[in-house]
mmCIF file of C-alpha atoms in Angstrom:
data_model
loop_
_atom_site.group_PDB
_atom_site.id
_atom_site.type_symbol
_atom_site.label_atom_id
_atom_site.label_comp_id
_atom_site.label_asym_id
_atom_site.label_seq_id
_atom_site.Cartn_x
_atom_site.Cartn_y
_atom_site.Cartn_z
ATOM 1 C CA MET D 1 -20.419 -98.432 102.177
ATOM 2 C CA LEU D 2 -22.817 -101.044 100.841
ATOM 3 C CA LYS D 3 -25.897 -98.947 101.706
ATOM 4 C CA LYS D 4 -24.426 -96.040 99.749
ATOM 5 C CA TRP D 5 -24.522 -98.052 96.500
ATOM 6 C CA ILE D 6 -27.902 -99.770 96.978
ATOM 7 C CA LEU D 7 -30.040 -96.792 95.869
ATOM 8 C CA PRO D 8 -27.969 -95.871 92.742
ATOM 9 C CA VAL D 9 -27.837 -99.519 91.639
ATOM 10 C CA ALA D 10 -31.592 -99.922 92.201
ATOM 11 C CA ILE D 11 -32.309 -96.757 90.197
ATOM 12 C CA LEU D 12 -30.017 -97.953 87.397
ATOM 13 C CA LEU D 13 -31.774 -101.347 87.248
ATOM 14 C CA ILE D 14 -35.180 -99.660 87.119
ATOM 15 C CA ILE D 15 -33.999 -97.375 84.307
ATOM 16 C CA LEU D 16 -32.644 -100.336 82.318
ATOM 17 C CA PHE D 17 -35.927 -102.199 82.832
ATOM 18 C CA LEU D 18 -38.069 -99.241 81.721
ATOM 19 C CA LEU D 19 -35.778 -98.171 78.861
ATOM 20 C CA PRO D 20 -37.429 -100.290 76.096
ATOM 21 C CA TYR D 21 -40.889 -99.032 77.102
ATOM 22 C CA SER D 22 -39.857 -95.377 77.344
ATOM 23 C CA LEU D 23 -37.955 -95.193 74.043
ATOM 24 C CA PRO D 24 -40.533 -92.905 72.301
ATOM 25 C CA PHE D 25 -40.279 -90.433 75.187
ATOM 26 C CA ILE D 26 -36.466 -90.546 75.199
ATOM 27 C CA LEU D 27 -36.391 -89.882 71.449
ATOM 28 C CA ALA D 28 -38.963 -87.121 71.918
ATOM 29 C CA LEU D 29 -36.834 -85.458 74.598
ATOM 30 C CA VAL D 30 -33.736 -85.666 72.383
ATOM 31 C CA THR D 31 -35.705 -84.226 69.448
ATOM 32 C CA ALA D 32 -37.041 -81.387 71.611
ATOM 33 C CA ILE D 33 -33.499 -80.551 72.708
ATOM 34 C CA LEU D 34 -32.343 -80.536 69.071
ATOM 35 C CA LEU D 35 -35.246 -78.243 68.106
ATOM 36 C CA GLU D 36 -34.644 -75.876 71.031
ATOM 37 C CA ASN D 37 -32.252 -73.642 69.060
ATOM 38 C CA SER D 38 -34.976 -73.058 66.453
ATOM 39 C CA VAL D 39 -37.489 -72.248 69.199
ATOM 40 C CA LYS D 40 -35.080 -69.744 70.767
ATOM 41 C CA TRP D 41 -34.425 -68.178 67.351
ATOM 42 C CA PHE D 42 -38.138 -67.516 66.796
ATOM 43 C CA ILE D 43 -38.478 -66.110 70.336
ATOM 44 C CA ILE D 44 -35.537 -63.709 69.900
ATOM 45 C CA ARG D 45 -36.091 -62.808 66.232
ATOM 46 C CA PHE D 46 -39.856 -62.182 66.337
ATOM 47 C CA ARG D 47 -40.297 -61.664 70.112
ATOM 48 C CA TRP D 48 -42.880 -64.411 70.227
ATOM 49 C CA GLN D 49 -44.228 -66.175 73.261
ATOM 50 C CA ARG D 50 -42.794 -69.651 73.764
ATOM 51 C CA PHE D 51 -46.043 -71.380 72.803
ATOM 52 C CA ARG D 52 -46.136 -69.719 69.366
ATOM 53 C CA ALA D 53 -42.432 -70.399 68.739
ATOM 54 C CA VAL D 54 -42.830 -74.058 69.741
ATOM 55 C CA LEU D 55 -45.964 -74.401 67.605
ATOM 56 C CA VAL D 56 -44.291 -72.974 64.478
ATOM 57 C CA THR D 57 -41.148 -75.071 65.005
ATOM 58 C CA PHE D 58 -43.234 -78.201 65.546
ATOM 59 C CA ILE D 59 -45.295 -77.524 62.399
ATOM 60 C CA LEU D 60 -42.105 -77.064 60.357
ATOM 61 C CA TYR D 61 -40.789 -80.326 61.802
ATOM 62 C CA LEU D 62 -44.034 -82.088 60.811
ATOM 63 C CA VAL D 63 -43.803 -80.616 57.296
ATOM 64 C CA PHE D 64 -40.234 -81.903 56.994
ATOM 65 C CA ILE D 65 -41.292 -85.404 58.100
ATOM 66 C CA ALA D 66 -44.309 -85.348 55.753
ATOM 67 C CA LEU D 67 -42.206 -84.268 52.763
ATOM 68 C CA PHE D 68 -39.590 -86.910 53.510
ATOM 69 C CA VAL D 69 -42.207 -89.678 53.871
ATOM 70 C CA TRP D 70 -44.024 -88.492 50.740
ATOM 71 C CA PHE D 71 -40.782 -88.477 48.771
ATOM 72 C CA VAL D 72 -39.781 -91.981 49.917
ATOM 73 C CA VAL D 73 -43.257 -93.492 49.430
ATOM 74 C CA ASN D 74 -43.653 -91.829 46.033
ATOM 75 C CA LEU D 75 -40.242 -93.091 44.949
ATOM 76 C CA VAL D 76 -40.990 -96.655 46.111
ATOM 77 C CA ILE D 77 -44.440 -96.712 44.464
ATOM 78 C CA ASP D 78 -43.013 -95.313 41.221
ATOM 79 C CA GLN D 79 -40.319 -97.981 41.197
ATOM 80 C CA ILE D 80 -42.877 -100.734 41.909
ATOM 81 C CA VAL D 81 -45.130 -99.524 39.067
ATOM 82 C CA THR D 82 -42.178 -99.325 36.684
ATOM 83 C CA LEU D 83 -41.043 -102.794 37.734
ATOM 84 C CA ALA D 84 -44.554 -104.189 37.222
ATOM 85 C CA GLN D 85 -44.723 -102.661 33.737
ATOM 86 C CA LYS D 86 -41.240 -103.496 32.507
ATOM 87 C CA GLY D 87 -40.359 -106.463 34.716
ATOM 88 C CA PRO D 88 -41.962 -109.287 32.679
ATOM 89 C CA SER D 89 -40.495 -108.095 29.350
ATOM 90 C CA PHE D 90 -37.092 -107.569 30.991
ATOM 91 C CA VAL D 91 -37.100 -111.097 32.424
ATOM 92 C CA THR D 92 -38.169 -112.549 29.060
ATOM 93 C CA ASN D 93 -35.468 -110.673 27.144
ATOM 94 C CA PHE D 94 -32.863 -111.528 29.754
ATOM 95 C CA TYR D 95 -33.837 -115.207 29.539
ATOM 96 C CA LYS D 96 -33.744 -115.315 25.729
ATOM 97 C CA GLU D 97 -30.726 -113.104 25.070
ATOM 98 C CA SER D 98 -28.417 -113.906 27.968
ATOM 99 C CA LEU D 99 -29.359 -116.837 30.156
ATOM 100 C CA ILE D 100 -29.973 -119.389 27.378
ATOM 101 C CA GLN D 101 -26.664 -118.514 25.710
ATOM 102 C CA PHE D 102 -24.856 -118.788 29.028
ATOM 103 C CA VAL D 103 -26.427 -122.185 29.793
ATOM 104 C CA ASP D 104 -25.570 -123.513 26.303
ATOM 105 C CA GLN D 105 -21.950 -122.418 26.652
ATOM 106 C CA PHE D 106 -21.729 -123.823 30.151
ATOM 107 C CA GLN D 107 -23.170 -127.209 29.109
ATOM 108 C CA HIS D 108 -20.522 -127.454 26.406
ATOM 109 C CA TYR D 109 -17.728 -127.063 28.975
ATOM 110 C CA PHE D 110 -19.605 -129.037 31.622
ATOM 111 C CA LYS D 111 -19.501 -132.272 29.583
ATOM 112 C CA SER D 112 -15.700 -132.223 29.463
ATOM 113 C CA LEU D 113 -15.272 -131.970 33.250
ATOM 114 C CA PRO D 114 -14.280 -135.001 35.411
ATOM 115 C CA PRO D 115 -17.183 -136.840 37.155
ATOM 116 C CA ASP D 116 -15.977 -135.806 40.638
ATOM 117 C CA VAL D 117 -16.001 -132.151 39.665
ATOM 118 C CA ILE D 118 -19.487 -132.533 38.174
ATOM 119 C CA ARG D 119 -20.846 -134.151 41.360
ATOM 120 C CA SER D 120 -19.227 -131.482 43.508
ATOM 121 C CA PHE D 121 -20.701 -128.763 41.346
ATOM 122 C CA GLU D 122 -24.179 -130.330 41.469
ATOM 123 C CA GLN D 123 -23.986 -130.548 45.269
ATOM 124 C CA THR D 124 -22.889 -126.922 45.472
ATOM 125 C CA LEU D 125 -25.727 -125.921 43.162
ATOM 126 C CA GLU D 126 -28.279 -127.771 45.304
ATOM 127 C CA ASN D 127 -26.947 -126.101 48.446
ATOM 128 C CA SER D 128 -27.110 -122.714 46.742
ATOM 129 C CA ILE D 129 -30.721 -123.303 45.688
ATOM 130 C CA ASP D 130 -31.613 -124.329 49.249
ATOM 131 C CA SER D 131 -29.916 -121.203 50.594
ATOM 132 C CA VAL D 132 -31.782 -118.975 48.146
ATOM 133 C CA THR D 133 -35.070 -120.669 49.082
ATOM 134 C CA GLN D 134 -34.414 -120.175 52.788
ATOM 135 C CA MET D 135 -33.415 -116.557 52.198
ATOM 136 C CA ALA D 136 -36.615 -115.917 50.217
ATOM 137 C CA GLN D 137 -38.648 -117.514 53.008
ATOM 138 C CA SER D 138 -36.875 -115.364 55.594
ATOM 139 C CA ILE D 139 -37.564 -112.224 53.541
ATOM 140 C CA LEU D 140 -41.264 -113.114 53.283
ATOM 141 C CA GLU D 141 -41.444 -113.735 57.039
ATOM 142 C CA TRP D 142 -39.693 -110.414 57.674
ATOM 143 C CA LEU D 143 -42.132 -108.585 55.375
ATOM 144 C CA PHE D 144 -45.085 -110.229 57.138
ATOM 145 C CA SER D 145 -43.762 -109.284 60.572
ATOM 146 C CA LEU D 146 -43.107 -105.757 59.284
ATOM 147 C CA ALA D 147 -46.689 -105.470 58.029
ATOM 148 C CA THR D 148 -48.120 -106.676 61.350
ATOM 149 C CA ALA D 149 -45.915 -104.195 63.241
ATOM 150 C CA ILE D 150 -47.162 -101.142 61.310
ATOM 151 C CA PRO D 151 -50.221 -100.400 63.550
ATOM 152 C CA GLY D 152 -48.083 -100.524 66.709
ATOM 153 C CA PHE D 153 -45.447 -98.347 65.059
ATOM 154 C CA LEU D 154 -48.040 -95.738 64.070
ATOM 155 C CA ILE D 155 -49.331 -95.568 67.652
ATOM 156 C CA GLU D 156 -45.784 -95.185 69.026
ATOM 157 C CA PHE D 157 -45.001 -92.567 66.384
ATOM 158 C CA LEU D 158 -48.115 -90.586 67.328
ATOM 159 C CA VAL D 159 -47.098 -90.747 71.000
ATOM 160 C CA TYR D 160 -43.596 -89.609 69.981
ATOM 161 C CA LEU D 161 -44.931 -86.558 68.103
ATOM 162 C CA ILE D 162 -47.213 -85.528 70.975
ATOM 163 C CA ALA D 163 -44.324 -85.967 73.416
ATOM 164 C CA VAL D 164 -42.034 -83.824 71.218
ATOM 165 C CA PHE D 165 -44.535 -80.953 71.320
ATOM 166 C CA LEU D 166 -45.110 -81.248 75.078
ATOM 167 C CA PHE D 167 -41.388 -81.567 75.862
ATOM 168 C CA SER D 168 -40.692 -78.480 73.727
ATOM 169 C CA LEU D 169 -43.306 -76.528 75.672
ATOM 170 C CA GLU D 170 -42.018 -77.660 79.055
ATOM 171 C CA LEU D 171 -38.285 -77.713 78.311
ATOM 172 C CA SER D 172 -37.511 -74.355 79.931
ATOM 173 C CA ARG D 173 -39.575 -75.274 83.014
ATOM 174 C CA LEU D 174 -37.910 -78.675 83.228
ATOM 175 C CA LYS D 175 -34.545 -76.931 83.098
ATOM 176 C CA VAL D 176 -35.516 -74.610 85.981
ATOM 177 C CA LYS D 177 -36.860 -77.495 88.076
ATOM 178 C CA THR D 178 -33.729 -79.546 87.406
ATOM 179 C CA ASP D 179 -31.460 -76.632 88.354
ATOM 180 C CA ARG D 180 -33.063 -76.421 91.799
ATOM 181 C CA HIS D 181 -31.761 -79.877 92.683
ATOM 182 C CA LEU D 182 -28.240 -79.425 91.301
ATOM 183 C CA LYS D 183 -25.115 -77.819 92.680
ATOM 184 C CA ASP D 184 -23.369 -75.162 90.597
ATOM 185 C CA SER D 185 -20.511 -77.547 89.790
ATOM 186 C CA THR D 186 -22.985 -80.264 88.781
ATOM 187 C CA LYS D 187 -24.905 -77.790 86.587
ATOM 188 C CA GLU D 188 -21.719 -76.829 84.791
ATOM 189 C CA LYS D 189 -20.863 -80.464 84.115
ATOM 190 C CA LEU D 190 -24.414 -81.299 83.024
ATOM 191 C CA TYR D 191 -24.586 -78.342 80.617
ATOM 192 C CA LEU D 192 -21.205 -79.311 79.191
ATOM 193 C CA ILE D 193 -22.350 -82.895 78.613
ATOM 194 C CA THR D 194 -25.724 -81.989 77.072
ATOM 195 C CA GLY D 195 -24.126 -79.268 74.938
ATOM 196 C CA GLN D 196 -21.503 -81.642 73.565
ATOM 197 C CA LEU D 197 -24.048 -84.392 72.901
ATOM 198 C CA ASN D 198 -26.371 -81.912 71.210
ATOM 199 C CA LYS D 199 -23.512 -80.665 69.042
ATOM 200 C CA ALA D 200 -22.526 -84.239 68.207
ATOM 201 C CA GLY D 201 -26.108 -85.216 67.302
ATOM 202 C CA VAL D 202 -26.552 -82.276 64.951
ATOM 203 C CA GLY D 203 -23.054 -82.869 63.571
ATOM 204 C CA PHE D 204 -23.852 -86.503 62.846
ATOM 205 C CA ILE D 205 -26.942 -85.498 60.856
ATOM 206 C CA LYS D 206 -24.904 -82.899 58.926
ATOM 207 C CA ALA D 207 -22.218 -85.505 58.201
ATOM 208 C CA GLN D 208 -24.781 -87.991 56.877
ATOM 209 C CA ILE D 209 -26.388 -85.336 54.663
ATOM 210 C CA PHE D 210 -22.985 -84.314 53.273
ATOM 211 C CA LEU D 211 -21.936 -87.925 52.578
ATOM 212 C CA SER D 212 -25.298 -88.665 50.939
ATOM 213 C CA ALA D 213 -24.905 -85.572 48.742
ATOM 214 C CA VAL D 214 -21.401 -86.693 47.704
ATOM 215 C CA THR D 215 -22.701 -90.206 46.948
ATOM 216 C CA PHE D 216 -25.554 -88.779 44.857
ATOM 217 C CA LEU D 217 -23.183 -86.511 42.913
ATOM 218 C CA MET D 218 -20.735 -89.343 42.143
ATOM 219 C CA ALA D 219 -23.546 -91.731 41.185
ATOM 220 C CA PHE D 220 -25.203 -89.147 38.924
ATOM 221 C CA ILE D 221 -21.947 -88.236 37.156
ATOM 222 C CA GLY D 222 -20.996 -91.900 36.727
ATOM 223 C CA LEU D 223 -24.406 -92.971 35.406
ATOM 224 C CA SER D 224 -24.505 -89.953 33.075
ATOM 225 C CA ILE D 225 -21.098 -90.904 31.631
ATOM 226 C CA LEU D 226 -22.392 -94.452 31.134
ATOM 227 C CA GLN D 227 -25.448 -92.946 29.378
ATOM 228 C CA VAL D 228 -27.889 -94.697 31.693
ATOM 229 C CA PRO D 229 -31.492 -93.410 31.461
ATOM 230 C CA TYR D 230 -33.182 -92.028 34.588
ATOM 231 C CA ALA D 231 -29.764 -91.165 36.084
ATOM 232 C CA VAL D 232 -31.271 -88.787 38.660
ATOM 233 C CA LEU D 233 -33.853 -91.299 39.880
ATOM 234 C CA LEU D 234 -31.320 -94.129 40.025
ATOM 235 C CA SER D 235 -28.840 -91.914 41.895
ATOM 236 C CA ILE D 236 -31.515 -91.136 44.496
ATOM 237 C CA LEU D 237 -32.233 -94.870 44.798
ATOM 238 C CA ILE D 238 -28.520 -95.593 45.326
ATOM 239 C CA VAL D 239 -28.314 -92.945 48.067
ATOM 240 C CA PHE D 240 -31.460 -94.289 49.736
ATOM 241 C CA VAL D 241 -30.177 -97.875 49.706
ATOM 242 C CA ASP D 242 -26.753 -96.718 50.910
ATOM 243 C CA VAL D 243 -28.123 -95.395 54.214
ATOM 244 C CA LEU D 244 -30.214 -98.498 54.943
ATOM 245 C CA PRO D 245 -28.947 -101.106 57.445
ATOM 246 C CA ILE D 246 -26.809 -103.928 55.946
ATOM 247 C CA LEU D 247 -27.375 -102.697 52.376
ATOM 248 C CA GLY D 248 -25.105 -100.310 50.481
ATOM 249 C CA THR D 249 -24.285 -99.047 47.012
ATOM 250 C CA GLY D 250 -22.952 -102.505 46.169
ATOM 251 C CA SER D 251 -26.410 -104.049 46.608
ATOM 252 C CA VAL D 252 -27.538 -102.018 43.574
ATOM 253 C CA LEU D 253 -24.435 -101.592 41.419
ATOM 254 C CA VAL D 254 -22.888 -105.083 41.694
ATOM 255 C CA PRO D 255 -25.996 -107.123 40.679
ATOM 256 C CA TRP D 256 -26.653 -104.565 37.951
ATOM 257 C CA ALA D 257 -23.094 -105.040 36.676
ATOM 258 C CA VAL D 258 -23.476 -108.857 36.713
ATOM 259 C CA ILE D 259 -26.700 -108.598 34.686
ATOM 260 C CA SER D 260 -24.928 -106.274 32.231
ATOM 261 C CA PHE D 261 -22.172 -108.863 31.724
ATOM 262 C CA PHE D 262 -24.838 -111.530 31.094
ATOM 263 C CA GLN D 263 -26.333 -109.224 28.466
ATOM 264 C CA GLU D 264 -22.859 -108.888 26.911
ATOM 265 C CA ASN D 265 -22.754 -105.169 27.731
ATOM 266 C CA GLN D 266 -19.182 -105.123 29.022
ATOM 267 C CA PHE D 267 -18.932 -101.326 28.858
ATOM 268 C CA LEU D 268 -21.821 -100.844 31.282
ATOM 269 C CA GLY D 269 -20.741 -103.747 33.514
ATOM 270 C CA ILE D 270 -17.158 -102.513 33.896
ATOM 271 C CA GLY D 271 -18.378 -98.944 34.341
ATOM 272 C CA LEU D 272 -20.745 -99.931 37.157
ATOM 273 C CA ILE D 273 -18.003 -101.897 38.939
ATOM 274 C CA LEU D 274 -15.631 -98.918 38.657
ATOM 275 C CA LEU D 275 -18.384 -96.596 39.906
ATOM 276 C CA PHE D 276 -18.964 -98.866 42.909
ATOM 277 C CA ILE D 277 -15.232 -98.890 43.709
ATOM 278 C CA VAL D 278 -14.931 -95.094 43.376
ATOM 279 C CA ILE D 279 -17.964 -94.410 45.607
ATOM 280 C CA THR D 280 -16.775 -96.900 48.233
ATOM 281 C CA VAL D 281 -13.188 -95.591 48.324
ATOM 282 C CA VAL D 282 -14.202 -91.913 48.402
ATOM 283 C CA ARG D 283 -16.729 -92.513 51.195
ATOM 284 C CA ARG D 284 -14.198 -94.465 53.271
ATOM 285 C CA ILE D 285 -11.692 -91.616 52.862
ATOM 286 C CA LEU D 286 -14.207 -88.866 53.656
ATOM 287 C CA GLU D 287 -16.099 -90.542 56.525
ATOM 288 C CA PRO D 288 -13.461 -90.149 59.287
ATOM 289 C CA LYS D 289 -12.700 -86.527 58.351
ATOM 290 C CA VAL D 290 -16.359 -85.515 57.968
ATOM 291 C CA PHE D 291 -17.458 -87.195 61.187
ATOM 292 C CA SER D 292 -14.517 -85.775 63.134
ATOM 293 C CA SER D 293 -15.068 -82.188 61.959
ATOM 294 C CA ASN D 294 -18.823 -82.291 62.624
ATOM 295 C CA MET D 295 -18.858 -84.339 65.839
ATOM 296 C CA GLY D 296 -15.801 -82.890 67.584
ATOM 297 C CA ILE D 297 -13.531 -85.952 67.702
ATOM 298 C CA SER D 298 -10.178 -86.551 66.032
ATOM 299 C CA PRO D 299 -10.071 -88.244 62.590
ATOM 300 C CA LEU D 300 -8.166 -91.219 64.052
ATOM 301 C CA ALA D 301 -10.723 -91.663 66.851
ATOM 302 C CA ALA D 302 -13.546 -91.375 64.299
ATOM 303 C CA LEU D 303 -11.940 -93.986 62.027
ATOM 304 C CA ILE D 304 -11.292 -96.446 64.877
ATOM 305 C CA SER D 305 -14.762 -95.977 66.411
ATOM 306 C CA LEU D 306 -16.488 -96.425 63.040
ATOM 307 C CA PHE D 307 -14.485 -99.552 62.186
ATOM 308 C CA VAL D 308 -14.689 -101.218 65.623
ATOM 309 C CA GLY D 309 -18.358 -100.303 66.004
ATOM 310 C CA PHE D 310 -19.186 -101.802 62.608
ATOM 311 C CA LYS D 311 -17.231 -104.991 63.338
ATOM 312 C CA ILE D 312 -18.922 -105.539 66.713
ATOM 313 C CA LEU D 313 -22.474 -104.296 66.123
ATOM 314 C CA GLY D 314 -22.786 -104.128 62.348
ATOM 315 C CA PHE D 315 -24.609 -101.117 60.862
ATOM 316 C CA ILE D 316 -25.726 -99.860 64.296
ATOM 317 C CA GLY D 317 -22.030 -99.668 65.229
ATOM 318 C CA PHE D 318 -21.658 -96.674 62.882
ATOM 319 C CA PHE D 319 -23.828 -94.775 65.385
ATOM 320 C CA VAL D 320 -22.791 -96.423 68.660
ATOM 321 C CA GLY D 321 -19.004 -96.353 68.081
ATOM 322 C CA PRO D 322 -18.582 -92.578 67.674
ATOM 323 C CA ALA D 323 -21.264 -91.980 70.343
ATOM 324 C CA ILE D 324 -19.225 -93.907 72.932
ATOM 325 C CA VAL D 325 -16.103 -91.887 72.081
ATOM 326 C CA ILE D 326 -18.038 -88.608 72.341
ATOM 327 C CA VAL D 327 -19.600 -89.553 75.686
ATOM 328 C CA TYR D 328 -16.196 -90.623 77.033
ATOM 329 C CA ASP D 329 -14.495 -87.386 75.923
ATOM 330 C CA THR D 330 -17.359 -85.301 77.317
ATOM 331 C CA LEU D 331 -17.315 -87.056 80.700
ATOM 332 C CA ARG D 332 -13.537 -86.660 80.837
ATOM 333 C CA GLU D 333 -13.741 -82.933 80.041
ATOM 334 C CA ALA D 334 -16.425 -82.538 82.709
ATOM 335 C CA GLY D 335 -14.135 -84.174 85.266
ATOM 336 C CA ILE D 336 -16.491 -87.085 85.899
ATOM 337 C CA LEU D 337 -14.001 -89.564 84.456
ATOM 338 C CA LYS D 338 -10.377 -89.067 85.407
ATOM 339 C CA SER D 339 -7.546 -90.777 83.547
ATOM 340 C CA ARG D 340 -4.310 -89.668 85.180
ATOM 341 C CA TRP D 341 -2.753 -93.110 85.452
ATOM 342 C CA LYS D 342 0.784 -93.713 84.217
ATOM 343 C CA ILE D 343 2.761 -96.820 83.259
#
């Protein structure tokens, strides 16, 4: 009995050890599987050879990546240039019009406070300054590490792209070779699992695109009502920040609202807070339904997996939580996992 488990356990340990080093190839294989429907469409529609269909699909994929990178880089550079041009005058006006008035008003009330309250406030202020300093230092260290990691990332990305093309070329042959070593029952289960995971992966991308479109629409309408200039550009920025790890719409709208209150623009400040609340509530209502309809799991399972995944793993949990539910349901449908127990 023990000998029976030695080989599977050894293989599993080897896979876990090699997993971090083989991540570009795993992602390339997943990408090739996702692109396979497009390859088949070109083969059937135009009666092309597989090489030509793979080449055209791969070129279209590269064009999509290039356009996305160009759009993001162009947006970031444009924002940096705008910030460099308008930043100093904005800071000066903010200091003269808002911050000095706030400090003068605060000093007037500060003098009437009890000494214990004043000391406590000063200690809290010192701790806050230390925290901000440490956070700024951490951000600088993160930016430095990010800059040093760019060459390695570019090499891995190049390997990933080459692997995507080669996997796409060899996918049909790999399927034939794999089928030779599988029983009919195992093939059926494997095709069911890969089909479900493929459907879930595409569904997840569709769900994210739909939610981003809804966020953009709400942000654009809200900013237009508030008569904010560059509403389209700012709405795109809000969507971009919303999909980043840790950050969200609140990281843009809430500080902006606070600055508006400092500038005594209560209309804009209240409007931005309301916009943040509306976007957050609508997204939380739509997320379970959208994910469930696109990924093939129930709305309740989607809600629980999203919430528990986020609580345990943070932003990554939004991906891992539903993925675990999908894998479990797929393995259960394939008969690999059996849950017939009763209480």
